[in-house]
XYZ file of C-alpha atoms in Angstrom:
462
model
C 117.225 118.687 61.897
C 120.884 118.619 62.969
C 122.168 116.669 65.948
C 122.996 119.946 67.727
C 119.421 121.167 67.323
C 118.049 117.861 68.581
C 120.265 118.033 71.665
C 119.191 121.609 72.324
C 115.522 120.679 71.867
C 115.922 117.799 74.339
C 117.606 120.039 76.916
C 114.903 122.685 76.638
C 112.077 120.152 76.806
C 113.650 118.417 79.800
C 114.143 121.822 81.446
C 110.479 122.776 80.950
C 108.895 119.506 82.145
C 111.286 119.313 85.124
C 110.063 122.637 86.540
C 111.629 125.136 84.141
C 108.126 126.182 83.018
C 107.726 127.871 86.396
C 110.975 129.804 85.869
C 109.770 130.928 82.441
C 106.619 132.261 84.114
C 108.510 134.215 86.781
C 111.000 135.499 84.179
C 108.017 136.918 82.280
C 106.683 138.575 85.447
C 110.115 140.017 86.229
C 110.373 141.389 82.696
C 106.983 143.051 83.196
C 108.186 144.396 86.562
C 105.246 142.685 88.272
C 105.873 141.856 91.911
C 104.117 138.602 92.646
C 104.141 135.287 94.470
C 103.345 132.050 92.651
C 101.492 129.676 95.011
C 99.593 126.387 94.937
C 96.950 124.990 97.338
C 98.339 123.188 100.379
C 96.572 121.485 103.261
C 93.206 122.900 104.355
C 93.019 126.568 103.258
C 96.766 127.215 103.232
C 98.818 128.139 100.156
C 102.378 126.976 99.506
C 104.776 129.464 97.873
C 106.517 127.751 94.929
C 108.223 130.812 93.339
C 108.368 134.613 93.453
C 108.997 137.572 91.147
C 110.460 140.791 92.579
C 109.614 139.730 96.138
C 111.263 137.812 98.967
C 108.521 135.840 100.734
C 108.530 136.033 104.533
C 107.114 132.511 104.764
C 106.692 129.546 102.431
C 103.097 129.098 103.616
C 100.188 131.567 103.405
C 96.927 131.228 105.269
C 94.466 132.682 102.816
C 91.117 131.781 101.251
C 91.963 133.101 97.777
C 90.796 129.873 96.133
C 87.183 130.776 97.062
C 87.311 133.793 94.699
C 87.284 131.592 91.591
C 84.711 129.402 89.931
C 84.886 125.675 90.622
C 84.647 122.835 88.160
C 86.762 121.291 85.425
C 88.007 123.672 82.671
C 86.549 123.209 79.188
C 90.021 123.177 77.640
C 93.341 121.717 78.816
C 93.784 124.778 81.063
C 92.084 128.091 81.856
C 93.137 131.479 83.200
C 90.853 133.541 85.402
C 91.336 136.991 86.950
C 89.962 138.213 90.281
C 90.435 141.071 92.723
C 91.372 139.812 96.194
C 92.298 142.066 99.137
C 94.486 145.029 100.006
C 97.607 142.820 100.292
C 97.022 141.075 96.951
C 94.772 143.330 94.897
C 95.081 141.185 91.770
C 95.113 137.387 91.527
C 95.239 135.186 88.428
C 94.359 131.514 88.583
C 95.844 129.015 86.098
C 93.742 125.869 86.400
C 93.849 122.397 84.877
C 91.600 119.359 85.412
C 93.145 118.420 88.773
C 95.638 121.177 89.560
C 95.778 124.957 90.000
C 98.380 127.633 90.690
C 97.795 131.267 91.618
C 99.742 134.419 90.827
C 99.306 136.889 93.728
C 100.262 140.383 92.502
C 101.268 143.241 94.761
C 99.827 145.964 92.513
C 96.663 146.447 90.544
C 96.861 145.841 86.791
C 95.494 148.408 84.362
C 94.658 145.862 81.668
C 94.060 142.393 83.208
C 92.661 140.998 79.949
C 95.851 141.853 78.051
C 97.979 140.374 80.853
C 96.001 137.118 80.740
C 96.454 136.960 76.968
C 100.218 137.409 77.370
C 100.322 134.769 80.128
C 98.641 132.056 78.018
C 101.787 130.541 76.462
C 103.483 130.463 79.880
C 100.367 128.906 81.369
C 100.558 126.302 78.580
C 104.141 125.520 79.592
C 102.970 125.178 83.232
C 100.276 122.781 82.021
C 102.935 120.620 80.294
C 104.969 120.624 83.503
C 101.917 119.639 85.596
C 101.037 116.864 83.134
C 104.574 115.487 83.328
C 104.461 115.687 87.146
C 101.186 113.790 87.123
C 102.655 111.073 84.871
C 105.710 110.772 87.138
C 103.519 110.597 90.268
C 101.308 107.987 88.611
C 104.366 105.896 87.707
C 105.561 106.085 91.303
C 102.122 105.042 92.568
C 101.958 102.153 90.093
C 105.430 101.043 91.123
C 104.416 101.252 94.799
C 101.172 99.426 94.031
C 103.112 96.682 92.258
C 105.328 96.314 95.327
C 102.247 96.251 97.597
C 100.656 93.514 95.476
C 103.876 91.495 95.713
C 103.968 92.054 99.484
C 100.309 90.980 99.747
C 101.049 87.855 97.722
C 103.898 86.952 100.075
C 101.733 87.712 103.109
C 98.827 85.584 101.875
C 101.163 82.617 101.493
C 101.928 82.588 105.226
C 99.353 84.528 107.240
C 96.827 81.668 107.347
C 99.409 79.112 108.508
C 98.633 77.784 112.016
C 100.881 79.502 114.557
C 100.711 80.604 118.213
C 99.567 84.172 118.805
C 103.056 85.326 119.865
C 104.575 84.090 116.581
C 101.659 85.608 114.663
C 102.397 89.016 116.249
C 106.069 88.720 115.219
C 105.011 87.787 111.678
C 102.674 90.790 111.518
C 105.450 93.114 112.695
C 107.842 91.756 110.060
C 105.278 92.237 107.267
C 104.660 95.875 108.275
C 108.379 96.650 108.646
C 109.394 95.027 105.346
C 106.449 96.315 103.297
C 105.859 99.855 104.581
C 109.263 100.840 106.042
C 107.967 102.643 109.140
C 110.165 104.224 111.785
C 108.929 101.732 114.386
C 106.245 99.082 114.939
C 104.953 97.921 118.334
C 102.088 95.492 118.980
C 100.101 96.034 122.174
C 97.750 93.468 123.722
C 94.570 94.374 125.574
C 94.535 92.519 128.909
C 91.037 93.716 129.811
C 91.818 96.707 132.019
C 95.304 97.608 130.799
C 97.643 97.245 127.795
C 100.901 95.300 127.601
C 103.675 95.240 124.994
C 103.137 91.991 123.079
C 105.806 92.473 120.414
C 108.477 95.112 119.869
C 109.811 97.830 122.154
C 107.905 100.837 123.466
C 109.118 103.874 125.426
C 105.735 104.059 127.147
C 102.427 102.192 127.173
C 99.309 104.306 126.470
C 96.333 104.273 128.796
C 93.411 102.040 127.906
C 91.327 104.943 126.590
C 90.069 106.238 123.244
C 90.543 103.701 120.473
C 92.187 101.306 122.939
C 88.964 101.115 124.983
C 86.517 101.064 122.056
C 84.080 98.130 122.093
C 83.788 97.939 118.301
C 87.156 97.747 116.525
C 86.988 97.498 112.729
C 90.380 96.497 111.242
C 90.981 99.927 109.731
C 94.039 102.111 110.490
C 93.486 105.309 112.472
C 95.906 108.260 112.553
C 96.209 109.080 116.256
C 99.041 111.634 115.945
C 99.660 113.931 112.960
C 102.848 115.604 114.201
C 106.195 113.925 113.499
C 106.608 111.152 114.334
C 103.177 110.442 112.841
C 101.410 107.613 114.681
C 98.925 105.177 113.123
C 97.080 102.481 115.101
C 95.801 99.348 113.341
C 93.382 97.349 115.560
C 93.281 93.560 115.104
C 90.387 92.222 117.185
C 88.765 88.780 117.021
C 86.713 87.436 119.914
C 88.547 87.961 123.196
C 91.832 88.700 121.403
C 92.494 92.432 120.944
C 95.816 93.568 119.455
C 96.894 97.073 118.443
C 99.678 97.656 115.898
C 101.162 101.066 116.735
C 103.167 102.277 113.711
C 105.224 105.453 113.389
C 106.503 107.345 110.331
C 108.292 110.652 109.920
C 105.509 111.849 107.563
C 101.790 111.147 107.167
C 101.400 107.872 105.195
C 99.782 108.054 101.758
C 96.467 106.519 100.726
C 98.099 103.355 99.347
C 99.823 102.679 102.665
C 96.563 103.123 104.582
C 94.746 100.839 102.126
C 97.446 98.175 102.507
C 97.181 98.420 106.306
C 93.400 97.989 106.141
C 93.813 94.929 103.900
C 96.447 93.529 106.276
C 94.146 94.163 109.242
C 91.286 92.282 107.584
C 93.587 89.366 106.716
C 94.955 89.279 110.271
C 91.466 89.172 111.817
C 90.430 86.300 109.550
C 93.696 84.454 110.199
C 93.134 84.636 113.979
C 89.521 83.480 113.516
C 90.660 80.516 111.381
C 93.336 79.595 113.935
C 90.707 79.736 116.703
C 88.460 77.419 114.670
C 91.399 75.053 114.150
C 92.069 75.014 117.903
C 88.404 74.280 118.668
C 88.371 71.563 116.040
C 91.477 69.934 117.550
C 89.930 70.183 120.998
C 86.707 68.580 119.755
C 88.672 65.794 118.050
C 90.651 65.196 121.232
C 87.426 65.107 123.244
C 85.890 62.601 120.831
C 89.033 60.452 120.925
C 89.053 60.654 124.715
C 85.375 59.682 124.781
C 85.982 56.712 122.495
C 88.900 55.592 124.684
C 86.768 55.972 127.830
C 83.957 53.850 126.382
C 86.423 51.142 125.348
C 88.164 51.322 128.727
C 84.870 51.108 130.625
C 83.817 48.104 128.570
C 87.003 46.274 129.580
C 86.659 47.351 133.222
C 83.106 46.042 133.510
C 84.125 42.757 131.907
C 86.932 42.342 134.454
C 84.625 43.085 137.403
C 81.976 40.712 136.103
C 84.596 37.991 135.715
C 85.581 38.116 139.424
C 84.098 35.018 141.081
C 85.220 35.805 144.618
C 84.122 38.749 146.781
C 87.616 39.536 148.057
C 88.940 39.388 144.506
C 86.070 41.654 143.377
C 86.817 44.239 146.099
C 90.540 44.210 145.335
C 89.897 44.674 141.610
C 87.467 47.515 142.298
C 90.040 49.405 144.409
C 92.747 48.898 141.747
C 90.395 50.059 138.968
C 89.512 53.248 140.867
C 93.214 53.974 141.442
C 94.123 53.445 137.782
C 91.098 55.168 136.283
C 91.385 58.247 138.518
C 95.212 58.326 138.247
C 95.320 59.154 141.923
C 97.601 57.672 144.562
C 95.369 56.667 147.459
C 92.095 54.780 147.772
C 89.875 53.505 150.595
C 87.029 51.060 150.030
C 84.518 50.405 152.823
C 81.788 47.817 152.304
C 78.798 46.680 154.354
C 79.720 44.121 156.999
C 76.507 42.415 158.129
C 78.191 40.578 161.007
C 79.499 43.806 162.540
C 76.440 45.894 161.520
C 78.388 48.684 159.873
C 80.732 49.744 157.085
C 84.285 48.444 157.412
C 87.335 49.219 155.270
C 87.853 46.190 153.030
C 90.608 47.501 150.741
C 93.122 50.305 151.074
C 95.777 51.611 148.659
C 98.555 54.052 149.566
C 100.793 55.246 146.749
C 99.197 52.630 144.457
C 100.309 49.861 146.867
C 97.968 47.682 148.902
C 98.074 48.817 152.531
C 96.900 47.445 155.857
C 93.211 48.293 156.358
C 91.919 50.334 159.269
C 89.787 48.083 161.550
C 87.557 50.925 162.728
C 83.865 50.420 161.936
C 81.363 53.042 160.721
C 78.315 51.665 162.598
C 74.702 51.827 161.380
C 71.916 51.138 163.854
C 69.303 50.646 161.133
C 71.260 48.396 158.753
C 72.461 49.425 155.291
C 71.772 53.042 154.384
C 68.623 53.459 152.296
C 69.310 54.565 148.685
C 66.896 57.510 149.053
C 69.342 59.191 151.473
C 72.171 59.169 148.921
C 71.504 62.318 146.906
C 74.720 62.617 144.865
C 76.682 60.199 142.610
C 79.902 61.610 144.103
C 80.916 64.065 146.841
C 83.713 66.624 146.586
C 85.289 66.965 150.050
C 86.688 70.412 149.155
C 83.069 71.576 149.386
C 81.812 69.427 152.267
C 83.460 67.485 155.124
C 83.349 63.664 155.533
C 81.263 64.151 158.718
C 78.586 66.123 156.868
C 78.494 63.545 154.042
C 78.000 60.585 156.410
C 75.471 62.466 158.552
C 73.432 63.179 155.414
C 73.194 59.387 155.024
C 72.000 58.993 158.626
C 75.355 57.696 159.904
C 77.418 58.863 162.858
C 80.559 60.991 162.513
C 83.381 59.678 160.350
C 85.690 57.359 162.357
C 88.358 57.491 159.607
C 89.063 61.239 159.789
C 92.786 60.931 160.413
C 93.251 58.205 157.793
C 91.360 60.268 155.204
C 93.353 63.366 156.129
C 96.768 61.701 155.858
C 95.694 60.015 152.592
C 94.608 63.369 151.156
C 91.105 62.082 150.402
C 89.304 64.481 148.004
C 86.332 62.504 146.646
C 83.780 60.038 148.006
C 81.821 57.760 145.629
C 78.808 55.916 147.077
C 78.421 52.333 145.784
C 74.647 52.403 145.722
C 71.918 50.540 143.830
C 68.219 51.423 143.785
C 67.722 49.930 147.272
C 70.700 50.640 149.495
C 74.269 51.835 149.977
C 76.484 48.751 149.773
C 79.850 50.448 149.915
C 81.894 53.661 150.011
C 84.934 54.466 147.838
C 87.204 57.383 148.784
C 89.981 58.738 146.529
C 92.935 60.953 147.397
C 96.092 62.233 145.785
C 98.505 62.263 148.683
C 100.966 65.141 149.078
C 102.599 65.060 145.630
C 99.860 63.726 143.343
C 96.929 65.111 141.397
C 94.084 66.627 143.385
C 91.330 67.166 140.804
C 89.305 64.879 138.538
C 87.914 66.099 135.211
C 84.337 65.585 134.040
C 85.012 62.473 131.990
C 86.842 60.800 134.900
C 84.052 61.642 137.329
C 81.405 60.283 134.933
C 83.376 57.049 134.384
C 83.999 56.456 138.093
C 80.342 57.125 138.922
C 79.319 54.524 136.326
C 81.815 51.957 137.684
C 80.570 52.546 141.258
C 76.955 52.049 140.175
C 77.832 48.882 138.237
C 79.738 47.542 141.263
C 76.682 48.083 143.479
C 74.605 45.727 141.322
C 77.470 43.213 141.045
C 77.590 43.022 144.864
C 74.338 41.043 144.734
C 76.286 38.044 143.433
C 78.074 37.830 146.765
C 75.079 38.394 149.072
């Protein structure tokens, strides 16, 4: 075959598989003087006009149920032709059907010999089949290319998505992955604050109400199309525990199946990444708690050794006040101990701003001697919940004579120094105007233990 013939063959073949087969079909219809529209199924029951013979279509879309006139199922050969009578507007319709495609020829006039027309249409239908096969191959290549890109994007995402990062950075990372992998028009991440939504990442013209998918209790990480008109809107929920994020993504057209599958995969990865980060945070918190506990035990051991080593009562009381100041990390401390000669509790040690201060001489008298241990119901008293007067009255003592001192010192806690028999002393802690005002659980437990130990050590100085 000559080079000229080869070139001509290539041009004709390229023309046919690039859509020329459809022109050959309409040229045949024009030659037969058959007025017709060539259509293919669109969305729902609509038909899209792809060519015409002897007619100028008023619209490129027809709402018709012509497809229901023909038998369903896969053709026995590579393609089949089937004739049917439709309605007054299209009295004759011919279907050309392949395994996964079909086109319809809607004819304006009835045909005297449909069987002969079908026989004449067969070679043109064969050309249409070649065109459809080529289209399918091209579409498949595009999908494979897109799939390859998606796999590469997933590989890159997997390398970073499980890295520990704060939630704000994670939201930025998620936005970048969506933008760089799926090329949407816009991406905004909303955060559910319980009763309303806020913009967590990106820019939004408006914030939707917390209704519909945004208020749903169960949120699987699967994308949902919430708006089908352009711009098309897709919402990808990412919910784990108390954290509820919504990726609101917009495109000009409805995303294809591969895009939706990638979004679902990304949603699942994001949920697991947040769960893993939460576990990491809990693990770090547990480790810190264990370390803090180990430090507290070691610290308490040293504290008790120091108190036991004090061989003088005044030295013991001074050490006890200093230990309470240091262990609580507060500024002010008052220590009142039982004074048998004065028959009451007198302030023995006082610290203001960590510095030893002059003690208040006022006595808290007790007509019946030291308070009985049975009257002391708590290992410590929080003065934000009860007043000093009510605490001392519960022990059977008169009103607090140190009200002003305790007020100016910002006293917040009272620790009774009490053994199984009686109350031997009272320790009060305060932060002052600029210091801390609250003790955590571990501090409270440690200070309660030190106070109890001190009560038994007091016996050495009886």
